[in-house]
Amino acid sequence: MQLYRGMDIGTAKLTPEERGGVPHHLLDIWDVTVTASVAEYQRLARDRIDALLAEGRWPILVGGSGLYVRGAVDNLEFPGTDPEVRARLEEELTLKGSGALHARLAVADPEAAHAILSSNGRRIVRALEVIEITGRPFTANLPGHDSVYDTLQIGVDVARPELDERIARRVDRMWESGLGEEVRALEARGLREGRTASRALGYQQMLAAFAGERTEEAARAETVRATKRFARRQDSWFRRDPRVHWLSGAAADLTELPQLALALVERPVTA
């Protein structure tokens, strides 16, 4: 979501001052009306990775969107699309809602249903489309653990009670920092019509509050709950990858975290 211009507070996007002069790539490249796709992100990310490697620089890929991470660094090819199938599924989504389609996905591909939120209609439609086009489960089209780059992966592990507390504090900071004003400004630029950006955590809930579907306080509470659910899915996704080196991100271990991460990076370099 940090690829979208103007989506700053809700995505915890680093300010230019916080970036400390370090070049950050692929931030603020899309309007909120643009529909994101992993295939397009793969093309953009690999162009930047290849250019940086050619300059003798080491790119650091940071984020928690598992499929996008794997799209950037792993041997992942994307099945094509079928406009008729997509249109039919999107019509069903409009008429029946994402819950009904998610139930169908749970029957066709339980693993995909576990990985995709029942509220994420766009990804559910895509999964069902791939299943119909290929005749195979959506997860069968995901890659094995085969990277196209020499990649070191580091995961930051935080125990659930502490993580839940951090999530609640983060959402409070979003509200206090003016998320409502940010969403209002983006709504005027087409956020409500953006198929990807409008579903971002915090933004979706705030738009619902503006539409009178819930109070802002209820929107805040739902953002906390939705973020906790998303964090559990992130954890489940990355735990399945044996290449990830897990380091503790607990408050008590934060001072040691940078040194431990650097030790992992330096080990293959000096070997």
Coordinates of N, CA and C in Angstrom, one line a residue, residues 11-173:
T11 N -0.2 3.7 6.4 CA 0.8 2.7 6.0 C 2.1 2.9 6.8
A12 N 2.1 3.8 7.7 CA 3.4 4.1 8.4 C 4.5 4.4 7.5
K13 N 4.3 5.1 6.4 CA 5.3 5.4 5.4 C 6.3 6.3 6.0
L14 N 7.6 6.0 5.9 CA 8.7 6.8 6.4 C 8.6 8.2 5.7
T15 N 8.8 9.3 6.5 CA 8.9 10.6 6.0 C 10.3 10.7 5.3
P16 N 10.4 11.7 4.4 CA 11.8 11.9 3.8 C 12.8 12.1 4.8
E17 N 12.5 12.8 6.0 CA 13.5 13.0 7.0 C 13.9 11.7 7.7
E18 N 12.9 10.8 7.9 CA 13.2 9.5 8.5 C 14.0 8.6 7.6
R19 N 13.9 8.8 6.3 CA 14.7 8.0 5.4 C 16.2 8.3 5.5
G20 N 16.6 9.4 6.1 CA 18.0 9.7 6.4 C 18.9 9.7 5.1
G21 N 18.3 10.1 4.0 CA 19.1 10.1 2.8 C 19.3 8.8 2.1
V22 N 18.8 7.7 2.6 CA 18.8 6.4 2.0 C 17.8 6.3 0.9
P23 N 18.2 6.0 -0.3 CA 17.2 5.9 -1.4 C 16.1 4.9 -1.2
H24 N 14.9 5.2 -1.3 CA 13.8 4.3 -1.1 C 13.1 4.2 -2.5
H25 N 12.8 3.0 -3.0 CA 12.3 2.8 -4.3 C 10.8 2.3 -4.3
L26 N 10.1 2.7 -5.3 CA 8.7 2.2 -5.5 C 7.8 2.7 -4.4
L27 N 8.1 3.9 -3.8 CA 7.1 4.5 -2.9 C 6.4 5.6 -3.8
D28 N 5.1 5.8 -3.5 CA 4.4 7.0 -4.1 C 4.4 6.9 -5.7
I29 N 4.2 5.8 -6.3 CA 4.2 5.7 -7.7 C 2.8 5.6 -8.4
W30 N 1.8 5.2 -7.6 CA 0.5 5.0 -8.1 C -0.5 6.0 -7.5
D31 N -1.5 6.4 -8.3 CA -2.7 7.1 -7.8 C -3.5 6.1 -7.1
V32 N -4.4 6.5 -6.2 CA -5.2 5.6 -5.4 C -6.3 4.9 -6.3
T33 N -6.5 5.4 -7.5 CA -7.5 4.7 -8.4 C -6.9 3.6 -9.1
V34 N -5.6 3.4 -9.1 CA -4.9 2.3 -9.8 C -5.2 1.0 -9.1
T35 N -5.5 -0.1 -9.8 CA -5.7 -1.4 -9.2 C -4.3 -2.1 -9.2
A36 N -3.9 -2.5 -8.1 CA -2.6 -3.2 -7.9 C -2.6 -4.6 -8.5
S37 N -1.5 -5.1 -9.0 CA -1.4 -6.5 -9.3 C 0.0 -7.0 -9.0
V38 N 0.1 -8.3 -8.6 CA 1.4 -8.8 -8.2 C 2.3 -8.9 -9.5
A39 N 1.7 -9.2 -10.6 CA 2.5 -9.3 -11.8 C 3.1 -7.9 -12.2
E40 N 2.4 -6.8 -12.1 CA 2.9 -5.5 -12.3 C 4.0 -5.2 -11.3
Y41 N 3.7 -5.5 -10.0 CA 4.7 -5.2 -9.0 C 6.0 -6.0 -9.3
Q42 N 5.9 -7.3 -9.7 CA 7.0 -8.1 -10.0 C 7.9 -7.4 -11.1
R43 N 7.3 -6.9 -12.1 CA 8.0 -6.2 -13.2 C 8.8 -5.0 -12.6
L44 N 8.1 -4.2 -11.9 CA 8.6 -3.0 -11.4 C 9.8 -3.3 -10.4
A45 N 9.5 -4.2 -9.5 CA 10.5 -4.5 -8.4 C 11.8 -5.1 -9.1
R46 N 11.6 -6.0 -10.0 CA 12.8 -6.7 -10.6 C 13.6 -5.7 -11.4
D47 N 12.9 -4.8 -12.1 CA 13.6 -3.7 -12.8 C 14.6 -3.0 -11.9
R48 N 14.0 -2.6 -10.7 CA 14.8 -1.8 -9.7 C 15.9 -2.7 -9.1
I49 N 15.6 -3.9 -8.8 CA 16.6 -4.9 -8.2 C 17.7 -5.1 -9.2
D50 N 17.4 -5.3 -10.4 CA 18.4 -5.6 -11.4 C 19.3 -4.4 -11.6
A51 N 18.7 -3.2 -11.6 CA 19.5 -2.0 -11.8 C 20.4 -1.7 -10.7
L52 N 19.9 -2.0 -9.5 CA 20.8 -1.7 -8.3 C 21.9 -2.7 -8.2
L53 N 21.6 -4.0 -8.5 CA 22.7 -5.0 -8.5 C 23.7 -4.7 -9.6
A54 N 23.3 -4.2 -10.7 CA 24.2 -3.8 -11.8 C 25.1 -2.6 -11.3
E55 N 24.7 -1.8 -10.4 CA 25.5 -0.7 -9.8 C 26.3 -1.2 -8.6
G56 N 26.3 -2.5 -8.3 CA 27.0 -3.0 -7.2 C 26.4 -2.7 -5.9
R57 N 25.1 -2.4 -5.9 CA 24.4 -2.1 -4.6 C 23.5 -3.3 -4.2
W58 N 23.3 -3.5 -2.9 CA 22.4 -4.5 -2.4 C 21.1 -4.0 -2.1
P59 N 20.1 -4.4 -2.8 CA 18.7 -3.9 -2.4 C 18.2 -4.6 -1.2
I60 N 17.5 -3.9 -0.4 CA 16.8 -4.5 0.8 C 15.3 -4.4 0.6
L61 N 14.7 -5.5 0.5 CA 13.2 -5.5 0.3 C 12.5 -5.6 1.7
V62 N 11.7 -4.6 2.0 CA 11.1 -4.6 3.3 C 9.6 -4.6 3.1
G63 N 8.9 -5.4 3.9 CA 7.5 -5.4 3.9 C 6.9 -6.7 4.4
G64 N 5.6 -6.8 4.5 CA 4.9 -8.0 5.0 C 3.9 -8.6 4.1
S65 N 3.8 -8.1 2.8 CA 2.8 -8.7 1.9 C 3.5 -9.9 1.2
G66 N 3.1 -11.1 1.8 CA 3.9 -12.3 1.4 C 3.9 -12.6 -0.1
L67 N 2.8 -12.5 -0.8 CA 2.8 -12.8 -2.2 C 3.6 -11.8 -3.0
Y68 N 3.6 -10.6 -2.6 CA 4.4 -9.5 -3.3 C 5.9 -9.8 -3.1
V69 N 6.3 -10.2 -1.9 CA 7.7 -10.5 -1.6 C 8.1 -11.6 -2.5
R70 N 7.3 -12.7 -2.6 CA 7.7 -13.8 -3.4 C 7.6 -13.5 -4.9
G71 N 6.7 -12.6 -5.3 CA 6.6 -12.2 -6.7 C 7.9 -11.5 -7.1
A72 N 8.5 -10.7 -6.1 CA 9.7 -10.0 -6.4 C 10.9 -10.9 -6.5
V73 N 11.1 -11.9 -5.6 CA 12.3 -12.6 -5.5 C 12.3 -14.1 -5.9
D74 N 11.1 -14.6 -6.1 CA 11.0 -16.1 -6.3 C 10.6 -16.4 -7.8
N75 N 10.8 -17.6 -8.1 CA 10.5 -18.1 -9.5 C 9.0 -18.3 -9.6
L76 N 8.3 -17.2 -9.9 CA 6.8 -17.1 -9.8 C 6.3 -16.6 -11.2
E77 N 5.5 -17.4 -11.8 CA 4.8 -17.0 -13.1 C 3.3 -16.9 -12.8
F78 N 2.7 -15.9 -13.5 CA 1.3 -15.7 -13.2 C 0.4 -16.2 -14.4
P79 N -0.6 -17.0 -14.1 CA -1.5 -17.4 -15.1 C -2.2 -16.2 -15.7
G80 N -2.6 -16.3 -17.0 CA -3.3 -15.2 -17.6 C -4.7 -15.0 -17.1
T81 N -5.4 -14.1 -17.7 CA -6.7 -13.7 -17.2 C -7.7 -14.1 -18.4
D82 N -9.0 -14.2 -18.0 CA -10.0 -14.5 -18.9 C -11.1 -13.4 -18.6
P83 N -11.3 -12.4 -19.5 CA -12.2 -11.3 -19.2 C -13.6 -11.8 -18.9
E84 N -14.1 -12.8 -19.6 CA -15.5 -13.3 -19.4 C -15.6 -13.9 -18.0
V85 N -14.6 -14.8 -17.7 CA -14.6 -15.4 -16.3 C -14.5 -14.3 -15.3
R86 N -13.6 -13.4 -15.4 CA -13.4 -12.3 -14.4 C -14.7 -11.5 -14.3
A87 N -15.4 -11.1 -15.4 CA -16.6 -10.3 -15.3 C -17.7 -11.1 -14.6
R88 N -17.8 -12.4 -14.9 CA -18.9 -13.1 -14.3 C -18.6 -13.2 -12.7
L89 N -17.4 -13.5 -12.3 CA -17.1 -13.6 -10.9 C -17.3 -12.2 -10.2
E90 N -16.9 -11.1 -10.9 CA -17.1 -9.8 -10.3 C -18.5 -9.5 -10.1
E91 N -19.4 -9.9 -11.1 CA -20.8 -9.7 -11.0 C -21.4 -10.5 -9.8
E92 N -20.9 -11.7 -9.6 CA -21.3 -12.5 -8.4 C -20.9 -11.9 -7.1
L93 N -19.7 -11.3 -7.2 CA -19.1 -10.6 -6.0 C -20.1 -9.4 -5.6
T94 N -20.5 -8.7 -6.6 CA -21.4 -7.6 -6.3 C -22.8 -8.0 -5.8
L95 N -23.3 -9.1 -6.4 CA -24.6 -9.6 -6.1 C -24.6 -10.4 -4.7
K96 N -23.6 -11.2 -4.5 CA -23.7 -12.1 -3.4 C -22.7 -11.7 -2.2
G97 N -21.7 -10.9 -2.5 CA -20.8 -10.5 -1.5 C -19.6 -11.4 -1.4
S98 N -18.5 -10.9 -0.8 CA -17.3 -11.7 -0.7 C -17.4 -13.0 0.1
G99 N -18.3 -12.9 1.1 CA -18.4 -14.1 2.0 C -18.8 -15.4 1.2
A100 N -19.8 -15.2 0.3 CA -20.3 -16.3 -0.5 C -19.2 -16.9 -1.4
L101 N -18.4 -16.0 -2.0 CA -17.4 -16.4 -2.9 C -16.2 -17.1 -2.1
H102 N -16.0 -16.5 -0.9 CA -14.9 -17.1 0.0 C -15.3 -18.5 0.4
A103 N -16.6 -18.8 0.6 CA -17.1 -20.1 1.0 C -16.8 -21.1 -0.2
R104 N -17.1 -20.6 -1.4 CA -16.8 -21.4 -2.6 C -15.3 -21.7 -2.7
L105 N -14.5 -20.7 -2.5 CA -13.0 -20.9 -2.5 C -12.6 -21.9 -1.5
A106 N -13.2 -21.9 -0.3 CA -12.8 -22.8 0.8 C -13.0 -24.3 0.4
V107 N -14.0 -24.5 -0.5 CA -14.3 -25.8 -1.0 C -13.3 -26.2 -2.1
A108 N -13.0 -25.3 -3.0 CA -12.2 -25.5 -4.1 C -10.7 -25.6 -3.8
D109 N -10.3 -24.7 -2.8 CA -8.9 -24.6 -2.4 C -8.8 -24.1 -1.0
P110 N -8.9 -25.1 0.0 CA -8.9 -24.6 1.4 C -7.7 -23.8 1.8
E111 N -6.5 -24.2 1.2 CA -5.3 -23.5 1.6 C -5.3 -22.0 1.2
A112 N -5.9 -21.8 0.0 CA -6.0 -20.4 -0.5 C -7.0 -19.6 0.3
A113 N -8.1 -20.3 0.7 CA -9.1 -19.6 1.5 C -8.6 -19.3 2.9
H114 N -7.7 -20.1 3.4 CA -7.0 -19.8 4.7 C -6.1 -18.5 4.6
A115 N -5.5 -18.4 3.4 CA -4.5 -17.3 3.2 C -5.2 -16.0 2.8
I116 N -6.4 -16.0 2.3 CA -7.1 -14.8 1.8 C -8.2 -14.4 2.7
L117 N -8.2 -13.2 3.2 CA -9.3 -12.7 4.0 C -10.6 -12.8 3.3
S118 N -11.7 -13.2 4.1 CA -13.0 -13.3 3.5 C -13.6 -12.0 3.0
S119 N -13.0 -10.9 3.4 CA -13.5 -9.6 3.0 C -12.7 -9.1 1.8
N120 N -11.7 -9.8 1.3 CA -10.9 -9.4 0.2 C -11.4 -9.9 -1.1
G121 N -12.5 -9.3 -1.6 CA -13.2 -9.7 -2.8 C -12.3 -9.8 -4.0
R122 N -11.4 -8.9 -4.1 CA -10.6 -8.8 -5.3 C -9.7 -10.1 -5.4
R123 N -9.0 -10.4 -4.3 CA -8.2 -11.6 -4.3 C -9.0 -12.9 -4.4
I124 N -10.1 -12.9 -3.8 CA -11.0 -14.1 -3.9 C -11.4 -14.3 -5.4
V125 N -11.8 -13.3 -6.1 CA -12.2 -13.4 -7.5 C -11.0 -13.9 -8.3
R126 N -9.8 -13.3 -8.0 CA -8.6 -13.8 -8.8 C -8.3 -15.2 -8.6
A127 N -8.4 -15.7 -7.3 CA -8.1 -17.1 -7.0 C -9.1 -18.0 -7.7
L128 N -10.4 -17.6 -7.7 CA -11.4 -18.5 -8.4 C -11.2 -18.4 -9.9
E129 N -10.8 -17.3 -10.4 CA -10.5 -17.2 -11.8 C -9.4 -18.1 -12.2
V130 N -8.3 -18.1 -11.5 CA -7.2 -19.0 -11.8 C -7.6 -20.4 -11.7
I131 N -8.4 -20.8 -10.7 CA -8.8 -22.2 -10.6 C -9.6 -22.6 -11.8
E132 N -10.5 -21.7 -12.3 CA -11.4 -22.0 -13.4 C -10.5 -22.1 -14.7
I133 N -9.6 -21.2 -14.9 CA -8.8 -21.1 -16.1 C -7.8 -22.3 -16.2
T134 N -7.2 -22.7 -15.1 CA -6.1 -23.7 -15.1 C -6.6 -25.1 -14.7
G135 N -7.8 -25.1 -14.1 CA -8.3 -26.4 -13.6 C -7.5 -27.0 -12.4
R136 N -6.7 -26.1 -11.8 CA -5.9 -26.6 -10.6 C -6.2 -25.6 -9.5
P137 N -5.9 -26.0 -8.3 CA -6.1 -25.1 -7.1 C -5.2 -23.8 -7.3
F138 N -5.6 -22.7 -6.8 CA -4.9 -21.5 -6.9 C -3.5 -21.6 -6.3
T139 N -3.4 -22.3 -5.2 CA -2.1 -22.5 -4.5 C -1.2 -23.4 -5.4
A140 N -1.7 -24.2 -6.3 CA -0.8 -25.0 -7.1 C 0.0 -24.1 -8.1
N141 N -0.5 -22.9 -8.3 CA 0.2 -22.0 -9.2 C 1.3 -21.1 -8.4
L142 N 1.3 -21.3 -7.1 CA 2.3 -20.5 -6.4 C 3.6 -21.3 -6.5
P143 N 4.7 -20.5 -6.3 CA 6.1 -21.2 -6.5 C 6.5 -22.0 -5.4
G144 N 7.5 -22.9 -5.7 CA 8.2 -23.6 -4.6 C 9.1 -22.6 -4.0
H145 N 10.0 -23.0 -3.1 CA 10.9 -22.1 -2.4 C 12.2 -22.0 -3.3
D146 N 12.0 -21.3 -4.4 CA 13.1 -21.3 -5.4 C 13.3 -19.8 -5.8
S147 N 14.3 -19.2 -5.3 CA 14.5 -17.8 -5.5 C 15.3 -17.5 -6.8
V148 N 15.0 -16.4 -7.5 CA 15.7 -16.1 -8.7 C 17.0 -15.2 -8.4
Y149 N 17.1 -14.8 -7.1 CA 18.2 -14.0 -6.6 C 18.9 -14.7 -5.4
D150 N 20.1 -14.4 -5.2 CA 20.8 -14.9 -4.0 C 20.3 -14.0 -2.8
T151 N 19.3 -14.6 -2.1 CA 18.5 -13.8 -1.2 C 18.6 -14.3 0.3
L152 N 18.8 -13.4 1.2 CA 18.8 -13.7 2.6 C 17.5 -13.2 3.2
Q153 N 16.7 -14.0 3.8 CA 15.4 -13.5 4.3 C 15.4 -13.6 5.9
I154 N 15.0 -12.4 6.4 CA 15.0 -12.3 7.9 C 13.5 -11.9 8.3
G155 N 13.0 -12.7 9.3 CA 11.7 -12.4 9.8 C 11.9 -11.9 11.3
V156 N 11.0 -10.9 11.6 CA 11.0 -10.4 13.0 C 9.8 -11.0 13.7
D157 N 10.2 -11.7 14.8 CA 9.1 -12.4 15.6 C 8.8 -11.7 16.8
V158 N 7.5 -11.5 17.0 CA 7.0 -10.9 18.3 C 5.9 -11.7 18.8
A159 N 5.9 -12.1 20.1 CA 4.9 -12.9 20.7 C 3.5 -12.2 20.6
R160 N 2.5 -13.1 20.5 CA 1.1 -12.5 20.2 C 0.7 -11.5 21.2
P161 N 0.8 -11.6 22.5 CA 0.3 -10.6 23.4 C 0.9 -9.2 23.2
E162 N 2.3 -9.2 23.0 CA 3.0 -8.0 22.8 C 2.6 -7.4 21.4
L163 N 2.5 -8.3 20.4 CA 2.2 -7.8 19.1 C 0.8 -7.2 19.0
D164 N -0.2 -7.8 19.7 CA -1.5 -7.3 19.8 C -1.5 -5.9 20.4
E165 N -0.7 -5.7 21.5 CA -0.7 -4.4 22.1 C 0.0 -3.4 21.2
R166 N 1.0 -3.8 20.5 CA 1.6 -2.8 19.5 C 0.6 -2.4 18.4
I167 N -0.1 -3.4 17.9 CA -1.1 -3.1 16.9 C -2.1 -2.0 17.4
A168 N -2.6 -2.2 18.6 CA -3.6 -1.3 19.2 C -3.0 0.1 19.3
R169 N -1.7 0.2 19.8 CA -1.1 1.5 19.9 C -0.9 2.1 18.6
R170 N -0.5 1.3 17.6 CA -0.3 1.9 16.2 C -1.6 2.5 15.7
V171 N -2.7 1.7 15.8 CA -4.0 2.3 15.3 C -4.3 3.6 16.0
D172 N -4.1 3.6 17.3 CA -4.3 4.9 18.1 C -3.5 6.0 17.5
R173 N -2.2 5.7 17.2 CA -1.4 6.8 16.6 C -1.9 7.2 15.2

